[in-house]
Coordinates of C-alpha atoms and ligand atoms in Angstrom, one line a residue:
M21 CA 27.5 -15.6 -12.7
E22 CA 30.4 -16.6 -14.9
H23 CA 32.5 -19.8 -14.5
F24 CA 36.1 -19.8 -14.5
G25 CA 38.3 -23.1 -13.9
H26 CA 41.5 -24.8 -13.0
V27 CA 43.8 -25.1 -15.6
I28 CA 45.5 -28.2 -15.2
D29 CA 47.6 -29.9 -18.1
G30 CA 45.8 -27.7 -20.9
E31 CA 42.4 -28.5 -19.7
E32 CA 40.0 -26.2 -18.1
I33 CA 38.3 -28.3 -15.4
A34 CA 36.1 -27.4 -12.4
P35 CA 35.7 -30.7 -10.4
G36 CA 34.1 -30.4 -6.6
S37 CA 33.2 -27.6 -4.4
S38 CA 33.6 -24.0 -5.8
F39 CA 34.0 -20.4 -4.1
T40 CA 32.6 -17.0 -5.7
S41 CA 34.6 -14.0 -6.3
V42 CA 32.5 -10.6 -5.1
D43 CA 32.8 -7.6 -7.1
P44 CA 34.0 -5.0 -4.4
W45 CA 31.6 -2.3 -5.8
T46 CA 28.7 -3.7 -6.3
R47 CA 29.5 -6.4 -3.0
E48 CA 27.6 -9.5 -5.1
P49 CA 29.3 -12.4 -6.1
W50 CA 29.9 -12.3 -9.9
A51 CA 32.3 -15.1 -10.8
Q52 CA 32.7 -19.1 -9.8
V53 CA 36.1 -21.0 -9.6
P54 CA 36.7 -24.5 -8.4
L55 CA 38.0 -24.5 -4.7
G56 CA 41.5 -26.7 -5.6
G57 CA 42.5 -28.9 -2.4
A58 CA 45.0 -31.5 -2.0
A59 CA 43.6 -33.6 -4.9
E60 CA 43.8 -30.8 -7.6
A61 CA 47.2 -29.7 -6.2
D62 CA 48.2 -33.0 -7.2
L63 CA 47.0 -33.2 -10.6
A64 CA 48.7 -29.8 -11.5
V65 CA 52.0 -30.6 -9.9
T66 CA 52.2 -34.2 -11.6
A67 CA 51.0 -32.3 -15.1
A68 CA 53.5 -29.6 -14.6
R69 CA 56.4 -32.4 -13.7
R70 CA 55.3 -34.4 -16.7
A71 CA 55.7 -31.1 -18.9
F72 CA 59.3 -30.6 -17.4
D73 CA 60.4 -34.0 -17.2
S74 CA 59.4 -35.4 -20.5
G75 CA 57.7 -32.4 -22.4
P76 CA 59.4 -30.1 -25.1
W77 CA 59.3 -26.5 -23.3
P78 CA 62.8 -27.4 -20.9
R79 CA 64.3 -28.4 -24.2
M80 CA 63.6 -25.6 -26.2
G81 CA 66.1 -23.2 -27.5
F82 CA 65.3 -19.7 -26.2
A83 CA 64.1 -17.9 -29.4
E84 CA 61.3 -20.8 -30.0
R85 CA 60.6 -20.6 -26.3
G86 CA 60.7 -16.6 -26.4
A87 CA 58.7 -16.3 -29.3
L88 CA 55.8 -18.2 -28.0
L89 CA 56.1 -15.6 -25.2
H90 CA 55.9 -13.0 -27.4
R91 CA 53.1 -14.2 -28.7
L92 CA 51.3 -14.7 -25.3
A93 CA 52.3 -11.1 -24.9
D94 CA 50.6 -10.0 -27.9
L95 CA 47.4 -11.9 -26.8
V96 CA 47.3 -10.5 -23.6
L97 CA 47.5 -6.9 -25.3
A98 CA 44.4 -8.0 -27.6
H99 CA 42.6 -9.1 -24.8
T100 CA 43.2 -5.8 -22.4
D101 CA 39.6 -5.4 -21.8
E102 CA 38.7 -8.7 -20.8
L103 CA 41.7 -9.0 -18.4
A104 CA 41.1 -5.5 -16.8
M105 CA 37.5 -5.7 -16.4
A106 CA 38.6 -8.9 -14.5
D107 CA 41.0 -7.3 -12.0
S108 CA 38.7 -4.5 -11.7
R109 CA 35.4 -6.6 -10.6
D110 CA 37.9 -9.0 -8.5
M111 CA 39.4 -6.4 -6.6
G112 CA 37.8 -2.9 -7.3
K113 CA 40.9 -1.4 -9.1
P114 CA 39.8 1.1 -11.1
V115 CA 39.6 -0.3 -14.8
A116 CA 41.6 2.8 -16.3
D117 CA 44.2 1.8 -14.0
A118 CA 44.3 -1.9 -14.9
R119 CA 43.8 -1.2 -18.6
G120 CA 46.0 1.3 -19.1
K121 CA 49.1 0.0 -16.5
D122 CA 48.6 -3.4 -15.4
V123 CA 47.6 -5.0 -18.5
P124 CA 50.6 -3.3 -20.7
R125 CA 52.8 -3.8 -18.0
T126 CA 51.8 -7.9 -18.0
A127 CA 52.8 -7.6 -21.7
Q128 CA 55.9 -6.1 -21.0
N129 CA 57.0 -8.6 -18.2
L130 CA 56.7 -11.6 -21.1
R131 CA 58.4 -9.4 -23.8
F132 CA 61.3 -8.4 -20.8
F133 CA 62.2 -11.9 -19.5
A134 CA 61.6 -13.8 -22.8
D135 CA 64.3 -11.3 -24.8
H136 CA 66.5 -11.2 -21.4
A137 CA 66.8 -15.2 -21.2
R138 CA 67.4 -15.3 -25.3
L139 CA 70.3 -12.7 -24.9
A140 CA 71.9 -13.9 -21.6
T141 CA 75.5 -14.4 -21.5
S142 CA 77.2 -16.9 -19.0
E143 CA 80.3 -16.4 -16.9
A144 CA 83.6 -18.6 -18.4
Y145 CA 86.3 -18.9 -16.0
P146 CA 89.7 -19.6 -17.9
M147 CA 91.8 -21.1 -15.4
D148 CA 96.2 -21.1 -15.1
S149 CA 96.1 -25.4 -14.5
G150 CA 95.2 -26.0 -17.9
H151 CA 91.6 -26.1 -17.9
H152 CA 88.5 -23.8 -18.7
A153 CA 85.3 -23.5 -16.3
Y154 CA 81.8 -22.0 -17.8
A155 CA 78.5 -21.5 -16.2
R156 CA 75.1 -23.2 -17.6
Y157 CA 71.9 -21.7 -15.9
E158 CA 69.7 -25.0 -16.1
P159 CA 65.8 -24.5 -15.6
A160 CA 64.8 -25.4 -12.5
G161 CA 62.1 -27.6 -12.5
V162 CA 58.6 -27.0 -11.2
V163 CA 57.7 -23.7 -9.9
A164 CA 54.8 -23.0 -8.0
A165 CA 54.0 -18.8 -7.8
I166 CA 51.6 -17.6 -5.5
A167 CA 50.1 -14.3 -5.9
P168 CA 48.5 -11.7 -4.1
W169 CA 45.7 -9.6 -5.1
N170 CA 46.6 -6.2 -5.2
F171 CA 47.9 -6.4 -9.0
P172 CA 46.6 -9.7 -9.9
L173 CA 47.7 -10.1 -13.1
M174 CA 50.8 -7.8 -12.9
L175 CA 52.4 -9.4 -10.5
E176 CA 51.4 -13.0 -11.5
S177 CA 53.1 -12.2 -14.9
W178 CA 56.0 -11.3 -13.0
K179 CA 56.6 -14.5 -11.7
V180 CA 55.4 -16.7 -14.6
A181 CA 57.1 -15.1 -17.2
P182 CA 61.0 -15.8 -16.1
A183 CA 60.0 -18.8 -14.5
L184 CA 58.8 -20.5 -18.5
A185 CA 61.6 -18.0 -19.8
W186 CA 64.3 -19.9 -18.1
G187 CA 62.5 -23.0 -19.0
N188 CA 60.3 -24.4 -16.0
T189 CA 57.2 -25.5 -15.9
V190 CA 54.6 -23.5 -13.5
V191 CA 51.7 -23.9 -11.1
L192 CA 50.2 -20.8 -10.4
K193 CA 48.2 -20.0 -7.6
P194 CA 46.4 -16.9 -8.0
A195 CA 44.8 -14.9 -4.5
E196 CA 41.3 -16.3 -4.1
D197 CA 40.0 -12.8 -3.9
T198 CA 41.1 -12.4 -7.6
P199 CA 41.0 -15.9 -9.5
V200 CA 39.8 -14.5 -12.8
S201 CA 42.4 -12.9 -14.8
A202 CA 44.6 -15.9 -14.0
T203 CA 42.5 -18.3 -16.0
I204 CA 42.3 -16.2 -18.5
L205 CA 45.9 -15.7 -18.7
A206 CA 46.5 -19.7 -19.1
R207 CA 43.7 -20.0 -21.6
L208 CA 45.8 -17.2 -23.6
A209 CA 49.0 -19.1 -23.0
L210 CA 47.7 -22.1 -24.8
E211 CA 46.0 -20.2 -28.2
A212 CA 49.7 -18.7 -28.2
G213 CA 50.9 -22.6 -28.7
I214 CA 52.7 -22.8 -25.2
P215 CA 52.4 -26.5 -24.5
P216 CA 49.9 -28.2 -22.3
G217 CA 50.9 -28.5 -18.4
V218 CA 53.5 -25.8 -18.9
L219 CA 51.6 -23.2 -17.2
N220 CA 48.9 -24.5 -15.2
V221 CA 46.2 -22.4 -12.5
L222 CA 45.1 -23.9 -9.4
H223 CA 42.6 -22.0 -7.6
G224 CA 42.0 -21.9 -3.7
Y225 CA 43.1 -20.7 -0.5
G226 CA 46.1 -20.6 1.5
P227 CA 45.8 -22.8 4.8
D228 CA 44.5 -26.4 4.6
S229 CA 43.8 -25.5 1.1
A230 CA 45.7 -25.3 -2.5
G231 CA 48.3 -23.1 -1.1
S232 CA 49.4 -25.5 1.6
A233 CA 49.4 -28.5 -0.6
L234 CA 51.3 -27.0 -3.0
T235 CA 54.3 -25.3 -0.7
G236 CA 54.6 -29.0 1.0
D237 CA 54.8 -31.0 -2.3
P238 CA 58.2 -32.5 -2.5
R239 CA 58.2 -32.5 -6.9
V240 CA 58.1 -28.4 -6.3
D241 CA 61.4 -27.4 -7.2
R242 CA 60.8 -23.6 -6.4
I243 CA 58.5 -21.2 -4.5
T244 CA 57.9 -17.9 -5.3
F245 CA 55.6 -15.8 -3.4
T246 CA 54.1 -12.8 -3.0
G247 CA 52.3 -11.8 0.1
E248 CA 52.1 -10.9 3.9
S249 CA 55.1 -11.6 6.1
G250 CA 53.3 -13.7 8.5
T251 CA 52.6 -16.0 5.3
G252 CA 56.0 -15.5 4.4
R253 CA 56.9 -17.2 7.7
V254 CA 54.5 -20.1 7.1
I255 CA 55.3 -20.8 3.7
T256 CA 59.1 -20.6 4.1
A257 CA 58.7 -23.6 7.4
A258 CA 56.6 -25.5 4.7
A259 CA 59.4 -25.1 2.1
A260 CA 62.0 -25.8 4.8
R261 CA 60.8 -29.3 5.3
N262 CA 62.0 -30.5 1.4
L263 CA 64.5 -27.9 1.3
T264 CA 62.7 -26.1 -1.4
P265 CA 64.5 -22.8 -2.3
V266 CA 61.8 -20.0 -1.9
S267 CA 61.5 -16.3 -2.8
L268 CA 59.6 -13.9 -0.7
E269 CA 58.5 -10.3 -1.6
L270 CA 56.4 -9.3 1.5
G271 CA 55.1 -6.3 3.0
G272 CA 56.2 -2.7 3.6
K273 CA 55.8 0.2 5.3
G274 CA 57.4 2.6 2.9
A275 CA 59.0 6.0 4.1
N276 CA 58.6 8.9 2.0
L277 CA 61.1 11.7 3.4
V278 CA 60.6 15.2 1.8
F279 CA 63.3 18.0 2.7
A280 CA 62.7 21.4 2.8
D281 CA 65.4 22.0 -0.8
A282 CA 62.7 19.7 -2.5
D283 CA 60.9 20.8 -5.5
L284 CA 57.4 21.1 -3.4
D285 CA 55.2 20.5 -6.3
E286 CA 57.1 17.3 -7.9
A287 CA 57.3 16.2 -4.1
V288 CA 53.4 16.5 -3.6
D289 CA 52.6 14.9 -6.8
W290 CA 54.5 11.6 -6.2
S291 CA 53.6 11.5 -2.3
I292 CA 50.0 11.3 -3.7
K293 CA 50.6 8.6 -6.0
A294 CA 52.7 6.6 -3.6
I295 CA 50.0 6.6 -0.8
F296 CA 46.7 6.5 -3.0
T297 CA 47.8 4.6 -6.7
N298 CA 45.4 1.5 -6.1
A299 CA 43.7 2.8 -2.8
G300 CA 47.0 2.4 -1.1
Q301 CA 47.0 -1.5 -1.9
V302 CA 50.2 -1.6 -2.8
C303 CA 53.2 -3.0 -0.9
L304 CA 55.6 -0.1 -1.9
A305 CA 52.7 2.4 -0.7
G306 CA 54.8 5.5 0.7
S307 CA 52.7 5.2 3.8
R308 CA 55.0 6.9 6.5
L309 CA 55.6 10.5 5.1
Y310 CA 58.1 12.4 6.9
V311 CA 58.8 16.2 6.0
E312 CA 61.1 18.9 7.2
R313 CA 59.4 20.8 9.6
G314 CA 60.3 24.6 7.6
V315 CA 58.0 23.4 4.8
L316 CA 55.4 21.2 6.7
D317 CA 52.5 23.5 6.6
E318 CA 52.9 24.2 3.2
F319 CA 53.5 21.0 2.0
L320 CA 50.7 19.8 3.8
A321 CA 48.3 22.5 2.7
R322 CA 49.2 21.3 -0.9
F323 CA 49.2 17.4 -0.1
V324 CA 45.4 17.8 1.6
A325 CA 44.1 19.5 -1.4
A326 CA 45.7 17.3 -3.6
A327 CA 44.1 14.1 -1.4
E328 CA 40.7 15.9 -1.8
A329 CA 40.9 16.3 -5.6
L330 CA 41.1 12.6 -6.4
V331 CA 37.8 11.3 -7.9
V332 CA 36.5 8.4 -5.6
G333 CA 34.0 6.3 -7.1
D334 CA 32.9 3.1 -9.1
P335 CA 36.1 1.7 -10.6
R336 CA 34.1 1.4 -13.8
D337 CA 34.1 5.2 -14.4
P338 CA 37.2 5.7 -16.5
A339 CA 37.5 9.3 -14.2
T340 CA 37.8 7.0 -11.0
Q341 CA 41.1 7.3 -9.5
I342 CA 40.4 5.3 -6.1
G343 CA 37.8 2.6 -5.9
P344 CA 36.6 0.3 -3.0
L345 CA 39.2 -1.8 -1.1
A346 CA 39.3 -5.3 -2.4
S347 CA 37.0 -7.3 0.1
E348 CA 34.9 -6.9 2.8
T349 CA 37.2 -8.5 5.3
H350 CA 39.8 -6.2 3.8
F351 CA 38.0 -3.1 4.3
G352 CA 37.2 -4.0 7.9
K353 CA 41.1 -4.0 8.6
V354 CA 41.4 -0.7 6.9
R355 CA 38.5 0.7 8.8
G356 CA 39.9 -0.4 11.9
Y357 CA 42.9 1.3 11.6
V358 CA 41.5 4.4 10.8
E359 CA 38.7 4.4 13.0
N360 CA 40.9 3.6 16.1
S361 CA 43.5 5.8 14.3
A362 CA 46.3 7.5 17.0
G363 CA 46.9 11.0 15.8
T364 CA 44.2 13.7 14.2
I365 CA 42.6 12.8 10.6
L366 CA 43.1 16.3 8.6
T367 CA 41.0 14.5 5.7
G368 CA 39.6 11.3 4.8
G369 CA 37.9 8.8 6.7
V370 CA 35.4 5.9 6.0
G371 CA 32.9 6.2 2.7
D372 CA 30.0 4.3 1.6
G373 CA 29.9 0.7 0.7
W374 CA 33.9 -0.9 0.7
V375 CA 35.5 2.8 0.4
V376 CA 37.8 4.5 2.4
R377 CA 38.6 8.0 1.5
P378 CA 42.2 9.2 1.0
T379 CA 43.1 9.7 4.7
V380 CA 45.9 12.0 6.0
V381 CA 46.7 11.3 9.8
V382 CA 49.0 14.0 11.6
D383 CA 50.6 13.8 15.1
A384 CA 50.3 9.8 15.1
P385 CA 52.8 8.8 18.0
A386 CA 56.0 6.7 16.6
D387 CA 55.4 3.6 18.6
S388 CA 51.1 3.8 17.1
A389 CA 49.6 1.0 14.9
I390 CA 48.9 3.2 12.3
Q391 CA 52.6 4.5 12.3
C392 CA 54.1 0.9 12.4
E393 CA 51.7 -1.7 11.2
E394 CA 51.3 -2.1 7.2
V395 CA 47.6 -0.7 6.5
F396 CA 47.1 -1.5 3.0
G397 CA 45.1 1.0 2.3
P398 CA 44.5 5.1 1.5
V399 CA 45.9 6.0 4.8
V400 CA 49.1 8.1 5.6
T401 CA 50.7 9.4 8.5
V402 CA 52.7 12.8 8.6
T403 CA 55.3 13.5 10.9
P404 CA 58.0 16.5 10.9
F405 CA 61.8 16.1 11.3
D406 CA 64.3 18.4 12.0
S407 CA 67.7 16.9 10.3
E408 CA 68.9 14.6 8.0
A409 CA 70.0 12.1 10.5
E410 CA 66.6 12.1 12.4
A411 CA 64.9 11.7 9.0
V412 CA 67.1 8.4 8.2
H413 CA 66.7 7.2 11.7
A414 CA 62.8 7.3 11.8
A415 CA 62.8 6.0 8.4
N416 CA 64.9 3.2 9.4
D417 CA 62.9 2.8 12.6
S418 CA 60.6 -0.1 11.1
P419 CA 60.7 -4.2 10.6
Y420 CA 60.1 -3.7 7.1
G421 CA 62.6 -2.4 4.7
L422 CA 60.9 -3.0 1.1
N423 CA 61.3 0.7 -0.3
A424 CA 61.8 4.2 0.7
M425 CA 61.4 7.7 -1.5
V426 CA 63.7 10.7 -1.0
F427 CA 62.6 14.2 -2.4
T428 CA 65.7 16.8 -2.5
S429 CA 67.0 19.1 -4.9
D430 CA 70.6 18.1 -3.0
L431 CA 72.8 15.4 -5.2
S432 CA 74.9 14.7 -2.4
R433 CA 72.6 14.4 0.1
A434 CA 70.1 12.3 -2.5
H435 CA 72.8 9.9 -2.6
R436 CA 74.1 9.9 1.1
V437 CA 70.7 9.5 2.3
A438 CA 70.1 6.4 -0.2
A439 CA 73.2 4.7 0.5
A440 CA 71.7 5.0 4.4
L441 CA 68.2 3.8 3.9
R442 CA 68.0 0.1 4.7
A443 CA 65.4 -0.8 1.9
G444 CA 65.7 -2.5 -0.9
T445 CA 64.5 0.4 -3.5
V446 CA 64.7 3.9 -3.2
W447 CA 63.4 6.5 -5.2
T448 CA 64.7 9.9 -5.5
N449 CA 62.6 12.9 -6.9
C450 CA 60.4 9.8 -8.2
F451 CA 58.3 6.8 -7.3
F452 CA 57.2 3.2 -8.6
V453 CA 59.4 3.8 -11.8
R454 CA 60.8 0.1 -12.9
D455 CA 64.0 -1.0 -14.5
L456 CA 63.3 -5.1 -15.1
R457 CA 66.9 -5.6 -15.0
A458 CA 67.0 -4.2 -11.2
P459 CA 66.9 -6.1 -8.3
F460 CA 63.4 -6.3 -6.7
G461 CA 62.7 -7.4 -3.3
G462 CA 63.1 -6.1 0.3
F463 CA 65.3 -6.1 3.4
A464 CA 64.3 -7.6 6.7
D465 CA 60.7 -8.3 7.3
S466 CA 60.1 -6.8 3.3
G467 CA 61.3 -10.2 1.9
W468 CA 63.9 -13.0 1.3
G469 CA 66.3 -12.8 -2.1
R470 CA 65.8 -10.4 -5.2
E471 CA 63.7 -10.8 -8.7
G472 CA 64.4 -9.3 -11.7
G473 CA 66.7 -9.9 -14.6
N474 CA 69.8 -11.5 -13.4
F475 CA 68.3 -12.3 -10.2
S476 CA 65.2 -13.5 -11.5
R477 CA 67.5 -15.9 -13.6
E478 CA 69.6 -16.8 -9.9
F479 CA 66.3 -17.8 -8.7
F480 CA 64.7 -19.9 -11.6
T481 CA 67.5 -21.5 -12.8
E482 CA 70.2 -24.2 -11.0
P483 CA 73.3 -22.8 -11.8
K484 CA 75.8 -25.2 -13.3
A485 CA 79.7 -25.2 -13.2
V486 CA 81.2 -27.1 -16.2
V487 CA 84.9 -27.5 -16.1
M488 CA 87.1 -29.2 -19.0
A489 CA 91.0 -30.1 -19.4
I490 CA 92.2 -28.3 -22.4
R491 CA 95.0 -31.1 -23.5
Q492 CA 98.3 -29.5 -24.0
Ligands
LIG515 P1 48.6 -13.0 2.0 O1 49.6 -13.1 2.1 O2 47.1 -13.3 2.5 O3 48.0 -14.3 0.8 C1 48.9 -14.3 -0.5 C2 48.7 -15.4 -1.4 O4 49.3 -16.7 -0.2 C3 47.1 -15.8 -1.8 O5 47.3 -16.1 -2.5 C4 47.0 -16.8 -0.2 O6 45.9 -17.9 -0.8 C5 48.2 -17.7 -0.5 N1 48.2 -18.2 1.0 C6 47.9 -18.0 2.3 N2 48.0 -18.6 3.3 C7 48.7 -19.6 2.6 C8 49.7 -20.6 3.0 N3 49.8 -21.2 4.7 N4 50.3 -21.3 2.1 C9 50.5 -21.4 0.9 N5 49.5 -19.7 0.3 C10 48.8 -19.4 1.4 O7 48.7 -11.7 1.4 P2 47.4 -10.8 0.6 O8 46.8 -10.3 1.5 O9 46.9 -11.9 -0.5 O10 48.2 -9.4 -0.1 C11 48.7 -8.5 0.5 C12 50.5 -8.8 1.0 O11 51.0 -8.9 0.0 C13 50.8 -7.3 1.7 O12 51.0 -7.8 3.1 C14 51.9 -6.4 0.5 O13 52.5 -5.7 1.0 C15 52.4 -7.8 -0.2 N6 53.1 -7.5 -1.1 C16 54.4 -7.7 -1.2 C17 54.6 -7.4 -2.6 C18 56.5 -7.2 -2.9 O14 56.2 -7.0 -3.8 N7 57.0 -7.1 -1.6 C19 53.7 -6.9 -3.9 C20 52.4 -7.0 -3.5 C21 51.7 -7.2 -2.4

């Protein structure tokens, strides 16, 4: 068993009781971490508060802060194997994905937001009255960052990097299923020279535990949360008591529209990635596939063959594309959707251990659970459509609105449909490609607010107007 602590005020500590993280492939506990509650949340917020109110971090120049974040990015890359193995053992992610995608993207997040803050300009408003107004972006204060388990390190860095780059201090609470990489990140931040108390890591559960203690603390100035829509509602209610601004990146049920004029090879390839990457445990998963009837049979034949060719197995094997689901609880949930599925399963089903094989379902009624609810596993429903209007209507017929994909060779249709879709991101003839300057977030039950580039700046700072009289 390996041991990992909270990191509070520059010290790694493990007071009181603890819990274990279970490796979903071996189904054995592999890491022990302390179980934080109100007392540890208080310590962490106190440390972050002190580092913000009287420490050097918010008072440093952007270049100096940015250099430390770049040094942290260097250390993240130098520890790629350790970080990749941590996420893989915590949640069953293929280690090749963690090594090749999640860890480099973590370093990229740190570098991007360091540079973005350093290079940011602010608006000036010359006034006819002989005054001059301009905007300043002041750090907001103490940020509580609450993360999910599906891309642990990568999504944590998506919050931590802009928060730190804009001069805030942070208490990061990783998901209880994936605690380890956060502790390693905080150790590396100290090694990089980021002062104690600037990045704190607090372990524990959500309700009646570390999570709710953090979100209810009036000394927290921002809460950035990624997780389930239901949890987003609970956190928003807690934050409302202190009027703490909240950013929510929540669940999804992504629609993926394949028109008959699409390049089918490209559409099959991206549609496979869209639903089976990370065993479908992706908020952006293309879990509702709509295919124009004229190409349905051909598309399905190729899609099912490609799904069956995916390598399912031990996440440590570099050839593995799909590992087990992240935990026994989550496996039980996904298994329930598969075993009680309306419609016909063309391929897939439950495998050995906590594995669900790539599963393709047809003829699921529009109001069935598997078609409407976020399964968060390698399970896709495929439904035919006959017109553009029908496809758009079906895609929008969901409480979620995180993202959608459109495959077509008709340029005007691509723009028309992208405009009509009620989703925070629309990918046309691609999937998962991100520009970190672009807004990221969801419509409706998929979120509140946007992050990325200037959108992160708006959330993690207090914009201030300075108005000057110009004596004539
Ligand atoms: P979850 O909501 O169960 O937990 C997320 C985090 O919130 C964990 O750290 C948990 O401990 C904490 N938490 C739970 N209850 C809390 C409470 N009452 N107060 C404070 N903290 C609390 O989500 P999950 O199962 O870890 O993640 C999967 C979900 O996340 C899916 O719905 C997925 O779509 C969503 N997600 C969204 C995005 C996005 O960018 N929109 C990205 C990844 C995952």
